Structure formats: structure tokens, C-alpha cells
Short mmCIF file of N, CA and C in Angstrom, two decimals:
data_model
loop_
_atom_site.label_atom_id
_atom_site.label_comp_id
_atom_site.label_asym_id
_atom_site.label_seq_id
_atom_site.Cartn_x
_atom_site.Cartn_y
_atom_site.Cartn_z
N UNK Z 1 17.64 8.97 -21.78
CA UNK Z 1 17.11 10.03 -20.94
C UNK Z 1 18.20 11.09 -20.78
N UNK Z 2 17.83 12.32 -21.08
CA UNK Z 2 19.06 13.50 -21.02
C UNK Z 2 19.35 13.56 -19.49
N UNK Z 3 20.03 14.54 -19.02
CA UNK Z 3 20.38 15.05 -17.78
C UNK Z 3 19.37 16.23 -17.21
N UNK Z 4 18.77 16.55 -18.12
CA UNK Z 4 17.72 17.85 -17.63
C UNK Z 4 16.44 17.02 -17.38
N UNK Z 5 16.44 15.90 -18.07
CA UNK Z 5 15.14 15.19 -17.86
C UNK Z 5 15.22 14.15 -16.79
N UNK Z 6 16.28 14.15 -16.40
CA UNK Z 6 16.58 13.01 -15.12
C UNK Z 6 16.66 13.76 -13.57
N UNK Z 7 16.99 15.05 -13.76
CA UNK Z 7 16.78 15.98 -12.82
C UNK Z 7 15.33 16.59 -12.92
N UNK Z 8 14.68 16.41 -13.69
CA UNK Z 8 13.08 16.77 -13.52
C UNK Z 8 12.35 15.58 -12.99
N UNK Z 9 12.74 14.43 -13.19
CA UNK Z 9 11.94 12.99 -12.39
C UNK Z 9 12.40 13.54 -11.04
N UNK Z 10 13.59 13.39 -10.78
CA UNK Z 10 13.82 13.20 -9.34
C UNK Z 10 13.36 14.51 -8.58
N UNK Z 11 13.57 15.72 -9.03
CA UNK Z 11 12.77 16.67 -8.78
C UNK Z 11 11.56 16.34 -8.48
N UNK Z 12 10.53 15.97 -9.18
CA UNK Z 12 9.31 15.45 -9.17
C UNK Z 12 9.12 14.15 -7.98
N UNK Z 13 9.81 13.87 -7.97
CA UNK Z 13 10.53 12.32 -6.91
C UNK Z 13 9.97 12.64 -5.72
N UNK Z 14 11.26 13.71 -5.64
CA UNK Z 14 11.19 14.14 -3.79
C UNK Z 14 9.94 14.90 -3.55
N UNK Z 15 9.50 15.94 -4.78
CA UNK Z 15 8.40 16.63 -4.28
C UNK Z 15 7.24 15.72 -3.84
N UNK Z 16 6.64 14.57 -4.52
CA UNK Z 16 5.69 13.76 -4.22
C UNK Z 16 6.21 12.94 -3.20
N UNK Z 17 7.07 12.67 -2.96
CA UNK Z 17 7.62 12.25 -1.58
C UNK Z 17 7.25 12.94 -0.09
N UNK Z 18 7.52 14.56 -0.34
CA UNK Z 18 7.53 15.30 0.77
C UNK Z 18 6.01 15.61 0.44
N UNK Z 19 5.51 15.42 -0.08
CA UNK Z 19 3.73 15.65 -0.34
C UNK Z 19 3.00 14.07 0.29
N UNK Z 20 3.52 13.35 -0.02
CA UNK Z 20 3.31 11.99 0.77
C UNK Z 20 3.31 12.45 2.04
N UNK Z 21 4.89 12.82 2.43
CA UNK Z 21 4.99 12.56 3.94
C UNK Z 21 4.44 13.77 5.10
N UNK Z 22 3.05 14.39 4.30
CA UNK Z 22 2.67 15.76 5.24
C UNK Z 22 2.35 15.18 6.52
N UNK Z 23 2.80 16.44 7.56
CA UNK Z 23 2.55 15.67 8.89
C UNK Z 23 1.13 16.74 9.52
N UNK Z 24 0.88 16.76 10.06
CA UNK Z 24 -0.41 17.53 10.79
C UNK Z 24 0.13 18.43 12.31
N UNK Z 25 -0.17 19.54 12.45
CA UNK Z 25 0.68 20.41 13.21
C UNK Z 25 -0.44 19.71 14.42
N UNK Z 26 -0.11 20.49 15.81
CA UNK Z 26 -0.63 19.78 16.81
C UNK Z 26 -2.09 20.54 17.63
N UNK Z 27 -2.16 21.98 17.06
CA UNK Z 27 -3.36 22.38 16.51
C UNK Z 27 -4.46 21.45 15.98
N UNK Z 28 -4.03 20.69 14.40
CA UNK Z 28 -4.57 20.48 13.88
C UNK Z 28 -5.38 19.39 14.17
N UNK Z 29 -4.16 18.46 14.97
CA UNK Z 29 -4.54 17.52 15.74
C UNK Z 29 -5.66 17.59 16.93
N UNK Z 30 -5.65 18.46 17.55
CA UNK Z 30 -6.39 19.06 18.25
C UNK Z 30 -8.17 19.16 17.83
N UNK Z 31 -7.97 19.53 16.67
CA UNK Z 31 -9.73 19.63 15.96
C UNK Z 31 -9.99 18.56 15.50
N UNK Z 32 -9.19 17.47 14.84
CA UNK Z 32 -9.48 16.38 14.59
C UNK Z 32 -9.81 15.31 16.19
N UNK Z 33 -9.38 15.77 17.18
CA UNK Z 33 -9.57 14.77 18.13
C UNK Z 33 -11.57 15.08 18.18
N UNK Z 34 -12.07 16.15 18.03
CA UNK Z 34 -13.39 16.30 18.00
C UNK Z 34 -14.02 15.32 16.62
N UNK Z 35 -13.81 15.09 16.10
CA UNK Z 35 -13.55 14.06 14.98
C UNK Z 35 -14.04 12.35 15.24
N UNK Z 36 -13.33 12.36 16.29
CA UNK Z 36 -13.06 10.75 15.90
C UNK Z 36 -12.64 10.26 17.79
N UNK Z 37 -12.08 8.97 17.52
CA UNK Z 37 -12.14 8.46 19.09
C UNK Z 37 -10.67 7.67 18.46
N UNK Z 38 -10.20 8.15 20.13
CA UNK Z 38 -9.02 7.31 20.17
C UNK Z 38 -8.83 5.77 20.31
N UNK Z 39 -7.80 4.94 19.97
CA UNK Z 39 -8.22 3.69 19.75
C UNK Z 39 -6.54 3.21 19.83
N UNK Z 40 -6.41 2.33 21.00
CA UNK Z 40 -5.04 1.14 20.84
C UNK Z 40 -5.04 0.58 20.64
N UNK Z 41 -3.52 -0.03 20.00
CA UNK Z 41 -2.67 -0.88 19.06
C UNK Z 41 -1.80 -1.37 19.68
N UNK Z 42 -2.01 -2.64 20.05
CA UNK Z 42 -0.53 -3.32 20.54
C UNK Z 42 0.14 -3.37 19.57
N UNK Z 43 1.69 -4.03 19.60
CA UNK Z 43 3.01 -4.22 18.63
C UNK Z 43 2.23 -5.07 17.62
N UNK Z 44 2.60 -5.00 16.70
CA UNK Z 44 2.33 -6.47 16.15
C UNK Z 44 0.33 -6.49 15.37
N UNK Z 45 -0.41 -5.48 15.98
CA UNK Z 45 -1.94 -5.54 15.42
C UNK Z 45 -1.82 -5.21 14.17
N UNK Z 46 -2.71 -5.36 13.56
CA UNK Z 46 -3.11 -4.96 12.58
C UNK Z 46 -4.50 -3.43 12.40
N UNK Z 47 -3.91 -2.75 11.76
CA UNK Z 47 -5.11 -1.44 11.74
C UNK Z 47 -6.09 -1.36 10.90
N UNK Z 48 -5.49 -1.91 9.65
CA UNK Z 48 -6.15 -2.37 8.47
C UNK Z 48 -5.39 -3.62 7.40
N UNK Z 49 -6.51 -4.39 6.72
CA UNK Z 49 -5.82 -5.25 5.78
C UNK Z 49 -5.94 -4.83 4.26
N UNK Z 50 -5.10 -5.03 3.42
CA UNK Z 50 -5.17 -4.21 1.92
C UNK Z 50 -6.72 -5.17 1.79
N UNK Z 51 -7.54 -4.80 1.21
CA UNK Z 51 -8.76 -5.76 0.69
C UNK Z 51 -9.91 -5.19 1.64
N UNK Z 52 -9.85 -5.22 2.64
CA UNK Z 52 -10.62 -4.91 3.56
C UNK Z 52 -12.09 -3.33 3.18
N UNK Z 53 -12.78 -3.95 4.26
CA UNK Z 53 -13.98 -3.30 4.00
C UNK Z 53 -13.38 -1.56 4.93
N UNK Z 54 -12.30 -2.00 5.62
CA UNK Z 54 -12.36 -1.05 7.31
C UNK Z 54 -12.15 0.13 6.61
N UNK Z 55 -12.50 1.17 7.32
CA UNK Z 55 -12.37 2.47 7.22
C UNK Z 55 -10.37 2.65 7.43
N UNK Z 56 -9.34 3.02 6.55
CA UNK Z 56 -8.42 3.06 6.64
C UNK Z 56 -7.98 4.59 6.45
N UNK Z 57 -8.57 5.34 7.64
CA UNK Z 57 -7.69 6.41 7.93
C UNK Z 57 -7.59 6.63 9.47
N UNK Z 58 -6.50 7.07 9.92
CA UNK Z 58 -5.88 7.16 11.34
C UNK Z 58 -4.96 8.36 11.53
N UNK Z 59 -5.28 8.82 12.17
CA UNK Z 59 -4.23 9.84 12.87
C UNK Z 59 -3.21 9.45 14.06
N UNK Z 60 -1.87 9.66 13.77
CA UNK Z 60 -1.62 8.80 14.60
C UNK Z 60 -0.90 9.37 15.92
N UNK Z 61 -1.39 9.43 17.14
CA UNK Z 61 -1.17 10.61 18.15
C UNK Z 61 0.10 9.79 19.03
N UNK Z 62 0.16 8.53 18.91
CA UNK Z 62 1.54 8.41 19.58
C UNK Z 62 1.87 6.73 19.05
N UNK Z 63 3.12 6.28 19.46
CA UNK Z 63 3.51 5.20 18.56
C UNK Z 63 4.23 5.14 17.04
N UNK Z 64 4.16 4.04 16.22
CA UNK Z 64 4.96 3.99 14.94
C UNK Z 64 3.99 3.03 14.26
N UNK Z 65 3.66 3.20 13.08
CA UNK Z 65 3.08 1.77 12.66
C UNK Z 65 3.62 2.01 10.99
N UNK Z 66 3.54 0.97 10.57
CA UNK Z 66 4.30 0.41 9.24
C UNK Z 66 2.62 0.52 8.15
N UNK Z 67 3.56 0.67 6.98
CA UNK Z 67 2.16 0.59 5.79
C UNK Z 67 3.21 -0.68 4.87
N UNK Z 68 2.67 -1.57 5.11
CA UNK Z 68 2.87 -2.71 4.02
C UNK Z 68 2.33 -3.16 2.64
N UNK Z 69 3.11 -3.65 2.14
CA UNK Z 69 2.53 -4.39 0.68
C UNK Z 69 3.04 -5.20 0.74
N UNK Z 70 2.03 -6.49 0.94
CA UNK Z 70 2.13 -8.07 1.12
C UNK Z 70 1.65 -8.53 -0.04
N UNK Z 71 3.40 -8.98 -0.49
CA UNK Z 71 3.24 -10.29 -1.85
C UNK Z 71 3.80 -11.06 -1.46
N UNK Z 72 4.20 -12.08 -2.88
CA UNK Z 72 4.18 -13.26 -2.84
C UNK Z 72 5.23 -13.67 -2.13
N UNK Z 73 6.45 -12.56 -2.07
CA UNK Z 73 7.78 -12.79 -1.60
C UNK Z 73 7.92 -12.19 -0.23
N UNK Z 74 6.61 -11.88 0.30
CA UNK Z 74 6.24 -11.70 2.00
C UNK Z 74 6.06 -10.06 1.75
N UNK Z 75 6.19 -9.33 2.89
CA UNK Z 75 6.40 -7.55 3.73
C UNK Z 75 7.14 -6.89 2.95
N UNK Z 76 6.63 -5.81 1.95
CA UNK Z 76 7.68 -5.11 2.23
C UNK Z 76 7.26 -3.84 2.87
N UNK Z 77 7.86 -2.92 3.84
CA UNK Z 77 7.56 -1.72 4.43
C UNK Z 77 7.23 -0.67 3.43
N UNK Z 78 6.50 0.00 3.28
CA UNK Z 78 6.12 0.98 1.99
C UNK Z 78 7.17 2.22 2.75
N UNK Z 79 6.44 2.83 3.63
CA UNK Z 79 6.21 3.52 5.25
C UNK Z 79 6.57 3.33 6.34
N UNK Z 80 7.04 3.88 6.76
CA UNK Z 80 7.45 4.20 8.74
C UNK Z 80 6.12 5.16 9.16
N UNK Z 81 5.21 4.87 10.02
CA UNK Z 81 4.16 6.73 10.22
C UNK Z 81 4.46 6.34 11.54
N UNK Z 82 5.05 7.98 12.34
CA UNK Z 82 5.04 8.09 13.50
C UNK Z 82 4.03 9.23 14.27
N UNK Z 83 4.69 10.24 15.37
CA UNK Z 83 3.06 11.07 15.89
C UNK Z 83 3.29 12.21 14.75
N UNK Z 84 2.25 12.80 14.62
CA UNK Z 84 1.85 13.47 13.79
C UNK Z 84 1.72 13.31 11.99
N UNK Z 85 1.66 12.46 11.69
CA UNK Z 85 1.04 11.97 11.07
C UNK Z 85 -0.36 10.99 11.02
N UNK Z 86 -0.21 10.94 9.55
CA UNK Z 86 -2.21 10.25 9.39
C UNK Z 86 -1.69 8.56 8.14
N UNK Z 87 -2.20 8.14 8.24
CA UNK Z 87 -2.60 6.61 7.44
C UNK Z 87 -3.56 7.17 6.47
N UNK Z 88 -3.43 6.79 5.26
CA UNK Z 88 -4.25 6.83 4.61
C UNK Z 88 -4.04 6.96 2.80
N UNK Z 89 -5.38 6.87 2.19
CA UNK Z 89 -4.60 7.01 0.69
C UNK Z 89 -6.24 7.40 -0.04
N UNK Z 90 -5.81 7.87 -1.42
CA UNK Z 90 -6.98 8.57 -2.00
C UNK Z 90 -8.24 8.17 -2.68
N UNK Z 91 -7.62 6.39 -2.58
CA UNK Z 91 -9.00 5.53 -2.69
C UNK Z 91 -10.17 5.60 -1.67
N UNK Z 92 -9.67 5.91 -0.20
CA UNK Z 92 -10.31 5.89 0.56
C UNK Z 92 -12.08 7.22 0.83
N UNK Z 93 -11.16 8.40 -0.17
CA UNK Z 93 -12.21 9.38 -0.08
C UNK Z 93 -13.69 9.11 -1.49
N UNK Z 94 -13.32 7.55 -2.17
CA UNK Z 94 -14.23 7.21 -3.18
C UNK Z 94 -14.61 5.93 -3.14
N UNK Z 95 -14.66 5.59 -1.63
CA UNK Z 95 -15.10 4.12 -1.18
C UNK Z 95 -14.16 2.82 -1.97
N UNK Z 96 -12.71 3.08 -2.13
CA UNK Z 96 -12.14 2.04 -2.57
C UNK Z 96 -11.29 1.33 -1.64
N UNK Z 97 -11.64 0.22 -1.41
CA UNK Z 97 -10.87 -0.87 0.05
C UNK Z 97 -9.47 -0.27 -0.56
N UNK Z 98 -8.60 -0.68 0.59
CA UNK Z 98 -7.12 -0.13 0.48
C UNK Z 98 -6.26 -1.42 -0.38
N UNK Z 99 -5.41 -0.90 -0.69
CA UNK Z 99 -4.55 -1.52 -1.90
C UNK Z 99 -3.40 -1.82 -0.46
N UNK Z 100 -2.95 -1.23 0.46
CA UNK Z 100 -1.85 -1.65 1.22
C UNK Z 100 -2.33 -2.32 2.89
N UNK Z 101 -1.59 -2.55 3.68
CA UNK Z 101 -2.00 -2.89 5.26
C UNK Z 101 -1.63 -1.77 5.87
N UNK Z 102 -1.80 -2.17 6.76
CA UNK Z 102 -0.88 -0.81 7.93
C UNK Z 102 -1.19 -1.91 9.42
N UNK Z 103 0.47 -1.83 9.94
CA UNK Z 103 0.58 -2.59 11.24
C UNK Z 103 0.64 -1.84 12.00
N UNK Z 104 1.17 -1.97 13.69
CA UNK Z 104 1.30 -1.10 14.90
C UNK Z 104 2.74 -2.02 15.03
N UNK Z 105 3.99 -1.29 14.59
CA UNK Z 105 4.98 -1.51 15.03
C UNK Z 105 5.46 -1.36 16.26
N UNK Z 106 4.51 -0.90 16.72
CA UNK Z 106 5.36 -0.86 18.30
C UNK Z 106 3.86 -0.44 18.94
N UNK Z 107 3.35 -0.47 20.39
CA UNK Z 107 2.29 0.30 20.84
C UNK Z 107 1.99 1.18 20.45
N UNK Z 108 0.62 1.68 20.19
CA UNK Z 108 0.33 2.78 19.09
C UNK Z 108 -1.08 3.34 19.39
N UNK Z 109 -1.19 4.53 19.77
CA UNK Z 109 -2.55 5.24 20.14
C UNK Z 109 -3.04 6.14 18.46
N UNK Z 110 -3.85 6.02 17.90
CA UNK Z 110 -4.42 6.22 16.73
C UNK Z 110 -5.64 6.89 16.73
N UNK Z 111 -5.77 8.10 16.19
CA UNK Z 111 -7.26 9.18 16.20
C UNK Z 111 -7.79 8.18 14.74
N UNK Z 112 -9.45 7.72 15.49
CA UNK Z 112 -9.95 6.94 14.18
C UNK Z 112 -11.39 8.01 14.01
N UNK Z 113 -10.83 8.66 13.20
CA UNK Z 113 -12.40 9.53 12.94
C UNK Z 113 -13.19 8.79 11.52
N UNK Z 114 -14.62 8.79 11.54
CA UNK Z 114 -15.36 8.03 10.87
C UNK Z 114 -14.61 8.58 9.01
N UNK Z 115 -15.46 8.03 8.07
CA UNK Z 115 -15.26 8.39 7.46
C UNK Z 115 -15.96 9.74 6.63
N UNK Z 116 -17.55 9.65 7.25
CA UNK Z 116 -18.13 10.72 7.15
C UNK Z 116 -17.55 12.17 7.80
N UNK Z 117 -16.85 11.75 8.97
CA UNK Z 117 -16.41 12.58 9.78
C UNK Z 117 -15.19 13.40 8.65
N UNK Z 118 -14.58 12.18 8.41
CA UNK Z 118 -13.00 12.70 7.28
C UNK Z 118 -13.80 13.66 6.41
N UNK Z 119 -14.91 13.23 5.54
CA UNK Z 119 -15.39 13.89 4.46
C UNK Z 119 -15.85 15.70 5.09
N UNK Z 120 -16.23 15.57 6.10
CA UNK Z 120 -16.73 16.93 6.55
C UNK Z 120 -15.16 17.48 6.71
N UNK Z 121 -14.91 16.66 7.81
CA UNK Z 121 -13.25 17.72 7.99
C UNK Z 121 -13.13 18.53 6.52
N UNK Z 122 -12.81 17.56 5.60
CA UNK Z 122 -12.22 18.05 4.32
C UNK Z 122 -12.74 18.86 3.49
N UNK Z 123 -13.66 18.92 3.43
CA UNK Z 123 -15.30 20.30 2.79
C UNK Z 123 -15.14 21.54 3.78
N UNK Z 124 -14.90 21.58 5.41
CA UNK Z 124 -15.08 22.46 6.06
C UNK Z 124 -13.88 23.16 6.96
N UNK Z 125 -12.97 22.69 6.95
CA UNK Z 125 -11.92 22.82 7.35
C UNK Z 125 -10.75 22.77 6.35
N UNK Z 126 -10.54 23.95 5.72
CA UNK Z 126 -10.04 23.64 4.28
C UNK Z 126 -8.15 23.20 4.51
N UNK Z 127 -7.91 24.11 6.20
CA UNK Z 127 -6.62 24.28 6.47
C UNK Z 127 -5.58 22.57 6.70
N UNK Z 128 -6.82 21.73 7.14
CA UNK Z 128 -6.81 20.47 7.43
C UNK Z 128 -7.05 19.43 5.70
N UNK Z 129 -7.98 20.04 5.47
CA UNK Z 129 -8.48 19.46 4.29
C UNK Z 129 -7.51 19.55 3.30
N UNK Z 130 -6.67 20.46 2.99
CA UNK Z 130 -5.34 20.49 1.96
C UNK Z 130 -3.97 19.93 2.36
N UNK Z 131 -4.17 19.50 3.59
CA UNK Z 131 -2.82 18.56 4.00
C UNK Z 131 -3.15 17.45 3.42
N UNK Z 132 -4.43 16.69 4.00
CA UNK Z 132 -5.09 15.38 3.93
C UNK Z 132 -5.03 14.83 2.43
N UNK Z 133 -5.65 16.33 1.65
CA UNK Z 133 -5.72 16.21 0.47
C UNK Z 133 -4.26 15.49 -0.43
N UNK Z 134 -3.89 16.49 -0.30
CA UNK Z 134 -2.72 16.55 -1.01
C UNK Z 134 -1.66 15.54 -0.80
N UNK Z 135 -1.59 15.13 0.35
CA UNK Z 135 -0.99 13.83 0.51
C UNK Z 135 -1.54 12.69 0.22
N UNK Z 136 -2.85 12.75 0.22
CA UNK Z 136 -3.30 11.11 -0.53
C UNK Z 136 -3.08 11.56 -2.09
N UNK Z 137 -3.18 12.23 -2.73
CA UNK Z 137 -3.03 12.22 -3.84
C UNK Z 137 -1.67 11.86 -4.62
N UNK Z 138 -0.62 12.32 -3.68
CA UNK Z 138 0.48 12.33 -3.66
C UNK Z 138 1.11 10.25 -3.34
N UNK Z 139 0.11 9.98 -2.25
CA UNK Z 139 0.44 8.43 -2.25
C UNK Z 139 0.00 7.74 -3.12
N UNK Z 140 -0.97 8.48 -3.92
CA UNK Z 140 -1.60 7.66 -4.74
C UNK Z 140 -0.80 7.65 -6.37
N UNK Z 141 -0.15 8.47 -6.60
CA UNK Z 141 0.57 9.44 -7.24
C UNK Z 141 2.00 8.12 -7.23
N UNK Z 142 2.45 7.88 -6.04
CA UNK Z 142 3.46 7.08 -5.41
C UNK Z 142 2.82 5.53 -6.06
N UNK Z 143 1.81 5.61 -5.00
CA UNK Z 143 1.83 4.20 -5.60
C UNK Z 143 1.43 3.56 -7.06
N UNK Z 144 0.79 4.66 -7.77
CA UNK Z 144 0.77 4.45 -9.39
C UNK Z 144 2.38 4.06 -9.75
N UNK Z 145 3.02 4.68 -9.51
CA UNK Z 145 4.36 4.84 -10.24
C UNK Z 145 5.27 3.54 -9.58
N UNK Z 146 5.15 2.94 -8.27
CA UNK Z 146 5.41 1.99 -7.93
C UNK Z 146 4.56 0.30 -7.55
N UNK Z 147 3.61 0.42 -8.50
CA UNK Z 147 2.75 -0.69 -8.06
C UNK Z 147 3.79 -1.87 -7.78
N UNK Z 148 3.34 -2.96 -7.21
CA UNK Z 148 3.90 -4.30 -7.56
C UNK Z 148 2.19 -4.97 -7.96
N UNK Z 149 1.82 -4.38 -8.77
CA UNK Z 149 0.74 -4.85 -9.61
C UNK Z 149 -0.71 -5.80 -8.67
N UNK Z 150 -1.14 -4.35 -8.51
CA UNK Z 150 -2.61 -4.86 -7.55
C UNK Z 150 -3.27 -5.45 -8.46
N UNK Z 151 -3.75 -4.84 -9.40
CA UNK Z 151 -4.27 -5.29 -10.81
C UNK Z 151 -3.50 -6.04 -11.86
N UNK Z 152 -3.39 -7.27 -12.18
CA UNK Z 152 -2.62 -7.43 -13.42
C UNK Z 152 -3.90 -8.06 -14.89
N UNK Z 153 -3.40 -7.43 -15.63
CA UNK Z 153 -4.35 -7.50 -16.62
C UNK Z 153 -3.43 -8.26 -18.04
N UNK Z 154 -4.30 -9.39 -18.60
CA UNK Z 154 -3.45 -10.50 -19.39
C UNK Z 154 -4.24 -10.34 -20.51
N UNK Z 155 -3.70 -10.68 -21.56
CA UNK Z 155 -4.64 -10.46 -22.87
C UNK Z 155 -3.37 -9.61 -24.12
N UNK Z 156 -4.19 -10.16 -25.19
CA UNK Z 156 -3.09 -9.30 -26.33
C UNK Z 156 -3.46 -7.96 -26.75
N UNK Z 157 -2.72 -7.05 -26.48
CA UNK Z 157 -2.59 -5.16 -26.72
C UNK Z 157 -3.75 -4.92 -27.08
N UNK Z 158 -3.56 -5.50 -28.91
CA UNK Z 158 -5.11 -5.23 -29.60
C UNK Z 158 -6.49 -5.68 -29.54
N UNK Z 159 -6.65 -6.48 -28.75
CA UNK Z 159 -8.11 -6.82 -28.11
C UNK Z 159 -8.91 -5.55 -27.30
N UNK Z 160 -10.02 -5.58 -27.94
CA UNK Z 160 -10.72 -4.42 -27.34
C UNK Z 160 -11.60 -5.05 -26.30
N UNK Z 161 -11.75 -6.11 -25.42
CA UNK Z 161 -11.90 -5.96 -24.01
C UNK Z 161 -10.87 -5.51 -23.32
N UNK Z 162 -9.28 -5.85 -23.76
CA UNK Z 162 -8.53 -6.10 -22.94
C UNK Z 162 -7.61 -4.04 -22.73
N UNK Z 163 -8.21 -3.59 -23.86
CA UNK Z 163 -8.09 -2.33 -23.97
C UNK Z 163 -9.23 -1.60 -22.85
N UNK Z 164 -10.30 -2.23 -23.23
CA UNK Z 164 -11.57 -1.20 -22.17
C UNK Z 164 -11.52 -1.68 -20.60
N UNK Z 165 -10.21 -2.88 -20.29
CA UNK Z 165 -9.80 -3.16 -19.17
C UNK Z 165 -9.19 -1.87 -18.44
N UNK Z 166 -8.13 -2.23 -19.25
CA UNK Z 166 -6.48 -1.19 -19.09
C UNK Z 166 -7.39 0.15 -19.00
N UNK Z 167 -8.28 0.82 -19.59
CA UNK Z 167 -8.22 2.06 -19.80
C UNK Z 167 -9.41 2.36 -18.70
N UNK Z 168 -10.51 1.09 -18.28
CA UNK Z 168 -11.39 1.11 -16.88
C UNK Z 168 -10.18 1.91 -15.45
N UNK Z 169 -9.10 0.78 -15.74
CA UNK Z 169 -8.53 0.82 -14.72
C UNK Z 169 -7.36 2.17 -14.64
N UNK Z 170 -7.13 2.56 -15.57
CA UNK Z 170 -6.33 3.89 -15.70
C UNK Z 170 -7.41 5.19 -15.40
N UNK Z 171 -8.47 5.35 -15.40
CA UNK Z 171 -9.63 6.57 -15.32
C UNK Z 171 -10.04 6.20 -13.88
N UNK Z 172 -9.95 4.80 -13.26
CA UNK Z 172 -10.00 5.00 -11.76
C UNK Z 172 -9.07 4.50 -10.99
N UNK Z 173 -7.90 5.08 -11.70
CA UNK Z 173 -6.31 5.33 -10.94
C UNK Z 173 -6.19 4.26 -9.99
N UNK Z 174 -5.91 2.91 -10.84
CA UNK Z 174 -6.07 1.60 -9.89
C UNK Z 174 -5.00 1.59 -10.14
N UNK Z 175 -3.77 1.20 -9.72
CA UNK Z 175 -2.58 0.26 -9.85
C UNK Z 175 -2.75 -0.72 -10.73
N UNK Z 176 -1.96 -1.26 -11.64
CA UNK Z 176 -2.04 -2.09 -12.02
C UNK Z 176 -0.77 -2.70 -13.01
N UNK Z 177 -0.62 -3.34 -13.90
CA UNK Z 177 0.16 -4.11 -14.50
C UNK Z 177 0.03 -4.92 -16.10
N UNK Z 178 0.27 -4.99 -17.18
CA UNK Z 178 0.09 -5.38 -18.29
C UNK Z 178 0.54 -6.12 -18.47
N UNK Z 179 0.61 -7.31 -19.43
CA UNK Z 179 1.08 -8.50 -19.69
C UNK Z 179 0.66 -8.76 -21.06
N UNK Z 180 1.33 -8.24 -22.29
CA UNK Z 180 0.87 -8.81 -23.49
C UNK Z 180 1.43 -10.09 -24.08
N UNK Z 181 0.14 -10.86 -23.82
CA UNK Z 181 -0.14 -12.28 -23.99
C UNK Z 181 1.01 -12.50 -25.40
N UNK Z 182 0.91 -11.80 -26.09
CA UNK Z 182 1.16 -11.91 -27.40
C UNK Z 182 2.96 -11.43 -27.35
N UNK Z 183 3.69 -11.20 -26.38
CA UNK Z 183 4.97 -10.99 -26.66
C UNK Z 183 5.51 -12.17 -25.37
N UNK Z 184 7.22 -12.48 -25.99
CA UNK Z 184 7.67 -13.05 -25.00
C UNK Z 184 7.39 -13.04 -23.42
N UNK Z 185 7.97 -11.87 -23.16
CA UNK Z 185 7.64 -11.63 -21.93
C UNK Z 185 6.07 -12.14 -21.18
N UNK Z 186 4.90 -11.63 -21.55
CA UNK Z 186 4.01 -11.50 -21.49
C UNK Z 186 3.39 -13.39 -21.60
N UNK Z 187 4.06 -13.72 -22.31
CA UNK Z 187 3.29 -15.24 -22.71
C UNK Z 187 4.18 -16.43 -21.64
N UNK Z 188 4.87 -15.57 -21.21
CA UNK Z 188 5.92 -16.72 -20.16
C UNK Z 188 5.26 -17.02 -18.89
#
């Protein structure tokens, strides 16, 4: 990898980073409270589980809560979200259960607007709708590039199920993981 091309990843790095981490001005917050209903979190709850049916978006008006990815080797923290920020990721605007958790690290008051509600915000409120936007795309963006493999898919390269797998799951930007059966690695 050259030096111009290692300063264009990380370039690219931080920008999807700071596109991840959009926060919502207190305005904004403001129109979303017409939205949705407030809802507490003791330390320690849970808001959503990765798998889950729940509606996993939150605004979060006071408190801290954690976004996890629970494997085999336990927690790891993806996320810190404190006030002014939102929970959420870009599966959620195409009915896909969440790939991560999200806890209430500490007491935590949370704007839970429906999901129909999210969808209007985002069609009609464009000023709101391009934060929202752009940061799930951006986590989603994140978590492509860092899966610890939601999906793992086993099989040898040249098999054409195992191709119309890989390529199902790449056109609906699932996370996922390869394993060709057919090389060391892969057969261990």
C-alpha cells in the first residue's frame, strides 16, 4: 500500500467516523419529541437485542448507553451515545432486525418515535432526514468494513450456490464473512 493510498483510507476513516457520529441540534430534538414518546432506562437495561423484532431507533435526550456486539468472546463496545444523539443503523429503514444491542449504561431517558413516524420524519423533514440519513449509512458503511461476521458463509469459491450466497448478501449490504472450504484456512 503506497503512502497516498494509506492517507486516502484513513481520510475516508475519520470521514465515515464523523458521519457515524452526527449528533442532532436541540431544535431538532425538539420536532422529533412530536414524533415519538419518551421512555426510561435504568443502568444496566437493555433497549434493543441484535436479532430482535424491536424497533431500534432512539433519540437519546439524556443519559449514555453503549451499542454492543456480542460474540463468542463476550461485549465488545462498538459506541459510547450520549444526549444528542440517536441509536440506530440503515437496516432499520428496510425492516432488517439489528445486527448490534444497545444497553443503558447509566440511567437513560430515550425519544422512541415509531418507525412509521422515523419514515415520515425522513420524507418530510429533509433538515432532520439528512443527519439520520447519512449517519446510518455511514454505520452501516462502518460496520461492513468491520464485521466480526454476522453472516458467515462456508462452501468452495467456485460453487455457484455458494457464489449466489456471497453476492445475495453483498446487494443487501449484510455483514458477513467467507470461508473457502477449499483452502487451508477455510477448511480448519
Amino acid at each position: 500500500m503506497t503512502e497516498q493510498t494509506r492517507f486516502a483510507a484513513a481520510t475516508l476513516d475519520d470521514a465515515l467516523r464523523r458521519d457515524a457520529s452526527k449528533t442532532l441540534t436541540s431544535e431538532q430534538q425538539d420536532t422529533l419529541r412530536g414524533y415519538g414518546e419518551e421512555v426510561a432506562f435504568a443502568a444496566g437495561d437493555l433497549l434493543f437485542e441484535a436479532g430482535s423484532e424491536q424497533n431500534a431507533f432512539y433519540v437519546i435526550l439524556s443519559g449514555t448507553v453503549v451499542v454492543l456486539d456480542q460474540t463468542e468472546d463476550g461485549e465488545v463496545v462498538i459506541s459510547r451515545l450520549g444526549s444528542n444523539t440517536f441509536v440506530g443503523e440503515l437496516g432499520l429503514l428496510s425492516g432488517q432486525r439489528p445486527f448490534l444491542s444497545c444497553r443503558a449504561e447509566e440511567a437513560s431517558t430515550p425519544l422512541k418515535p415509531s418507525l412509521d413516524a422515523l419514515h415520515e420524519v425522513i420524507n418530510q423533514i429533509p433538515e432532520i432526514g439528512d443527519v439520520i440519513v447519512t449517519a446510518f449509512a455511514a454505520r452501516r458503511e462502518t460496520l461492513m468494513s468491520t464485521a466480526n461476521s454476522y453472516v458467515t458463509i462456508l462452501g468452495p469459491e467456485a460453487n455457484r450456490d455458494v457464489t449466489r450466497a456471497r453476492e445475495f448478501v453483498a446487494r443487501n449490504r449484510i455483514p458477513q464473512q467467507f470461508l473457502d472450504t477449499e483452502t487451508p484456512e477455510g477448511a480448519a
